[in-house]
Amino acid sequence: MMRKLVIFGTGEIAQLAHYYFENDSDYDVVAFTVDEAYLTDREFCGLPVVAFENVADRYPPADHALFVALSYSKLNQIRKQKFEAGLALGYDLASYISSSATVLNEHSVGRNCFILEDNTIQPFSHIGDNVTLWSGNHIGHHSDIGSHTFISSHVVVSGGVRIGEQCFIGVNATLRDHVSIGARCVIGAAALILSDAEADGVYVSSTTERSRVPSSKLRKI
């Protein structure tokens, strides 16, 4: 039997969560919720939107699960706060794991995770609570992804890596085997991490510079 699901949020990620849960899960999305201060529309994706302050009365936790569909804003702090608020109300926090992901870690995946297509999660790894793995990542064997972390697309996490809570890992970043990333680190797009990173660190790779030669002068392209 499909379980009823309420999604927190009315942005792009909430719209994506609605699509994935409706088309590739055992959940039936029945409503959306946001904080009353941000309640501007009463309908989203053809479903009702209710104030979070009243959601437990309208959609009781005994009969509904909750999914917090938020981004990495304020280094995942807002998503963490709403995750904890949902638990405090008594909700089960649903996770989405794409049927097109390769999950070989005996589904050692926490609550409120959002694991999209083409992720490879190798054996003996662990995914904490409230983790987002956008499409196409590699999570190596014996690695541990801390709770409330957001990993963008095509990131390579090698074997035995430890990533602390509330980290952000940008597109195409590479973490070598057995490094430890402290809590709240920001690893920028295409960054290469070869040694341990202390908590609250920011690692940004250089941007490709524009050539002095304009494209109209190129002979072989």
Short mmCIF file of C-alpha atoms in Angstrom, two decimals:
data_model
loop_
_atom_site.label_atom_id
_atom_site.label_comp_id
_atom_site.label_asym_id
_atom_site.label_seq_id
_atom_site.Cartn_x
_atom_site.Cartn_y
_atom_site.Cartn_z
CA MET A 1 0.00 0.00 0.00
CA MET A 2 1.29 3.47 -0.90
CA ARG A 3 1.94 5.77 2.05
CA LYS A 4 0.76 9.37 1.98
CA LEU A 5 3.50 12.01 1.88
CA VAL A 6 3.63 15.74 2.61
CA ILE A 7 6.52 17.72 1.11
CA PHE A 8 8.00 20.74 2.88
CA GLY A 9 8.77 23.46 0.33
CA THR A 10 7.32 24.97 -2.83
CA GLY A 11 10.47 25.68 -4.81
CA GLU A 12 12.26 23.86 -7.60
CA ILE A 13 13.55 21.09 -5.34
CA ALA A 14 10.05 20.52 -3.99
CA GLN A 15 8.75 20.26 -7.55
CA LEU A 16 11.48 17.74 -8.36
CA ALA A 17 10.75 15.78 -5.18
CA HIS A 18 7.08 15.62 -6.18
CA TYR A 19 8.06 14.25 -9.59
CA TYR A 20 10.44 11.61 -8.24
CA PHE A 21 8.22 10.40 -5.39
CA GLU A 22 5.16 10.23 -7.63
CA ASN A 23 6.90 8.38 -10.47
CA ASP A 24 9.46 6.20 -8.69
CA SER A 25 8.45 5.38 -5.13
CA ASP A 26 5.83 3.80 -2.92
CA TYR A 27 4.68 7.21 -1.66
CA ASP A 28 1.66 9.22 -2.75
CA VAL A 29 2.23 12.97 -2.42
CA VAL A 30 -0.94 14.57 -1.04
CA ALA A 31 0.14 18.09 -0.02
CA PHE A 32 2.90 20.64 0.42
CA THR A 33 3.72 22.74 3.46
CA VAL A 34 5.75 25.88 4.19
CA ASP A 35 6.11 28.21 7.15
CA GLU A 36 3.04 30.41 7.43
CA ALA A 37 5.15 33.54 6.83
CA TYR A 38 5.99 32.20 3.34
CA LEU A 39 2.52 30.89 2.47
CA THR A 40 1.63 32.94 -0.61
CA ASP A 41 -0.16 30.32 -2.73
CA ARG A 42 -2.65 27.71 -1.60
CA GLU A 43 -1.83 25.28 -4.40
CA PHE A 44 1.39 23.84 -5.85
CA CYS A 45 1.71 21.08 -8.45
CA GLY A 46 -2.07 20.79 -8.30
CA LEU A 47 -2.01 19.96 -4.58
CA PRO A 48 -2.91 21.99 -1.46
CA VAL A 49 -0.28 24.02 0.39
CA VAL A 50 -0.78 24.40 4.13
CA ALA A 51 1.06 26.28 6.86
CA PHE A 52 3.65 24.17 8.63
CA GLU A 53 2.29 25.42 11.93
CA ASN A 54 -0.96 23.54 11.15
CA VAL A 55 0.33 20.61 9.10
CA ALA A 56 0.10 18.01 11.88
CA ASP A 57 -3.59 18.80 12.37
CA ARG A 58 -4.41 18.62 8.66
CA TYR A 59 -2.12 15.69 7.84
CA PRO A 60 -1.49 13.73 11.05
CA PRO A 61 1.93 12.06 11.50
CA ALA A 62 0.22 8.76 12.26
CA ASP A 63 -1.05 8.63 8.68
CA HIS A 64 1.50 10.66 6.74
CA ALA A 65 5.25 10.86 6.21
CA LEU A 66 7.16 14.11 5.60
CA PHE A 67 9.94 14.99 3.20
CA VAL A 68 11.90 18.24 3.57
CA ALA A 69 12.72 19.40 0.04
CA LEU A 70 15.15 22.26 0.59
CA SER A 71 18.57 23.14 -0.82
CA TYR A 72 21.92 23.79 0.84
CA SER A 73 20.94 27.35 1.83
CA LYS A 74 22.97 28.68 4.78
CA LEU A 75 25.18 25.62 4.51
CA ASN A 76 22.28 23.20 4.97
CA GLN A 77 21.23 24.79 8.26
CA ILE A 78 17.66 25.55 7.19
CA ARG A 79 17.11 22.03 5.87
CA LYS A 80 18.52 20.67 9.15
CA GLN A 81 16.17 22.85 11.19
CA LYS A 82 13.10 21.71 9.27
CA PHE A 83 14.22 18.10 9.45
CA GLU A 84 14.41 18.40 13.23
CA ALA A 85 11.07 20.25 13.37
CA GLY A 86 9.42 17.43 11.43
CA LEU A 87 10.80 14.85 13.83
CA ALA A 88 9.57 16.92 16.78
CA LEU A 89 6.05 16.77 15.34
CA GLY A 90 6.27 12.99 15.22
CA TYR A 91 6.66 12.50 11.47
CA ASP A 92 8.59 9.73 9.79
CA LEU A 93 11.00 11.48 7.43
CA ALA A 94 10.84 9.75 4.06
CA SER A 95 13.88 9.12 1.86
CA TYR A 96 13.88 8.88 -1.91
CA ILE A 97 16.35 6.49 -3.54
CA SER A 98 16.17 6.35 -7.31
CA SER A 99 15.54 2.96 -8.87
CA SER A 100 18.31 3.97 -11.30
CA ALA A 101 20.88 4.33 -8.50
CA THR A 102 23.25 1.48 -7.67
CA VAL A 103 23.07 1.03 -3.91
CA LEU A 104 25.29 -1.78 -2.61
CA ASN A 105 25.65 -0.77 1.05
CA GLU A 106 22.69 -2.80 2.28
CA HIS A 107 20.65 0.41 2.13
CA SER A 108 22.55 2.01 4.99
CA VAL A 109 20.81 5.29 4.23
CA GLY A 110 19.36 7.70 6.78
CA ARG A 111 16.09 9.61 6.92
CA ASN A 112 15.08 12.40 4.54
CA CYS A 113 17.74 11.52 2.00
CA PHE A 114 17.34 12.47 -1.67
CA ILE A 115 19.42 10.13 -3.83
CA LEU A 116 18.91 10.71 -7.54
CA GLU A 117 19.64 8.67 -10.64
CA ASP A 118 23.03 7.22 -11.56
CA ASN A 119 24.57 7.43 -8.11
CA THR A 120 26.86 4.53 -7.23
CA ILE A 121 27.06 3.75 -3.53
CA GLN A 122 29.60 1.04 -2.86
CA PRO A 123 29.54 -1.63 -0.13
CA PHE A 124 30.25 -0.79 3.52
CA SER A 125 29.57 2.91 3.05
CA HIS A 126 27.06 4.85 5.12
CA ILE A 127 24.81 7.77 4.24
CA GLY A 128 23.61 9.84 7.21
CA ASP A 129 20.30 11.62 7.74
CA ASN A 130 19.06 14.42 5.49
CA VAL A 131 21.73 13.93 2.81
CA THR A 132 21.24 14.99 -0.81
CA LEU A 133 23.14 13.14 -3.53
CA TRP A 134 22.36 14.80 -6.84
CA SER A 135 22.75 12.68 -9.97
CA GLY A 136 25.86 10.81 -11.06
CA ASN A 137 28.05 10.62 -7.93
CA HIS A 138 30.43 7.87 -6.82
CA ILE A 139 30.47 7.09 -3.10
CA GLY A 140 33.37 4.74 -2.44
CA HIS A 141 33.49 1.72 -0.18
CA HIS A 142 33.78 2.25 3.59
CA SER A 143 33.04 5.96 3.23
CA ASP A 144 30.80 7.84 5.65
CA ILE A 145 28.70 10.81 4.57
CA GLY A 146 27.69 12.94 7.55
CA SER A 147 24.13 14.09 8.10
CA HIS A 148 22.72 17.26 6.52
CA THR A 149 25.30 17.23 3.71
CA PHE A 150 24.63 18.21 0.08
CA ILE A 151 26.68 16.56 -2.68
CA SER A 152 26.25 17.95 -6.18
CA SER A 153 26.58 15.99 -9.43
CA HIS A 154 29.54 13.88 -10.61
CA VAL A 155 31.49 14.03 -7.38
CA VAL A 156 34.01 11.25 -6.72
CA VAL A 157 34.25 10.25 -3.09
CA SER A 158 36.97 7.60 -2.95
CA GLY A 159 37.13 4.71 -0.51
CA GLY A 160 37.31 5.25 3.24
CA VAL A 161 36.44 8.97 3.13
CA ARG A 162 34.81 10.66 6.14
CA ILE A 163 32.64 13.72 5.43
CA GLY A 164 31.36 15.68 8.43
CA GLU A 165 27.90 17.14 8.93
CA GLN A 166 26.51 20.07 6.94
CA CYS A 167 29.12 20.01 4.19
CA PHE A 168 28.61 21.15 0.61
CA ILE A 169 30.50 19.36 -2.17
CA GLY A 170 30.41 21.03 -5.59
CA VAL A 171 30.09 19.57 -9.07
CA ASN A 172 32.99 17.41 -10.28
CA ALA A 173 34.93 17.60 -7.01
CA THR A 174 37.26 14.70 -6.22
CA LEU A 175 38.15 13.45 -2.74
CA ARG A 176 41.03 11.01 -2.55
CA ASP A 177 40.81 7.84 -0.48
CA HIS A 178 40.85 7.97 3.32
CA VAL A 179 40.72 11.74 3.71
CA SER A 180 38.54 13.31 6.40
CA ILE A 181 36.44 16.39 5.69
CA GLY A 182 35.46 18.36 8.79
CA ALA A 183 31.95 19.60 9.48
CA ARG A 184 30.56 22.55 7.52
CA CYS A 185 33.23 22.49 4.82
CA VAL A 186 32.56 23.93 1.38
CA ILE A 187 34.33 22.04 -1.40
CA GLY A 188 33.92 23.99 -4.63
CA ALA A 189 33.29 22.76 -8.14
CA ALA A 190 36.16 20.70 -9.62
CA ALA A 191 38.19 20.95 -6.40
CA LEU A 192 40.74 18.19 -5.75
CA ILE A 193 41.14 17.24 -2.08
CA LEU A 194 44.23 15.14 -1.37
CA SER A 195 44.54 15.59 2.39
CA ASP A 196 42.34 16.12 5.43
CA ALA A 197 40.22 19.28 5.58
CA GLU A 198 39.57 20.92 8.94
CA ALA A 199 36.06 21.98 9.90
CA ASP A 200 34.61 25.19 8.41
CA GLY A 201 37.11 25.17 5.54
CA VAL A 202 36.46 26.56 2.07
CA TYR A 203 38.23 24.96 -0.90
CA VAL A 204 37.73 26.63 -4.26
CA SER A 205 39.51 25.73 -7.48
CA SER A 206 40.55 28.38 -9.99
CA THR A 207 38.20 29.40 -12.78
CA THR A 208 39.24 28.74 -16.38
CA GLU A 209 40.36 32.02 -17.89
CA ARG A 210 39.17 33.34 -21.23
CA SER A 211 41.73 33.07 -24.00
CA ARG A 212 43.00 36.24 -25.61
CA VAL A 213 42.21 34.66 -28.99
CA PRO A 214 38.51 35.11 -29.96
CA SER A 215 36.58 32.13 -31.28
CA SER A 216 36.38 33.72 -34.74
CA LYS A 217 40.18 33.35 -35.04
CA LEU A 218 40.32 29.66 -34.24
CA ARG A 219 41.32 27.52 -37.21
CA LYS A 220 40.60 24.02 -35.95
CA ILE A 221 37.19 23.79 -34.41
#
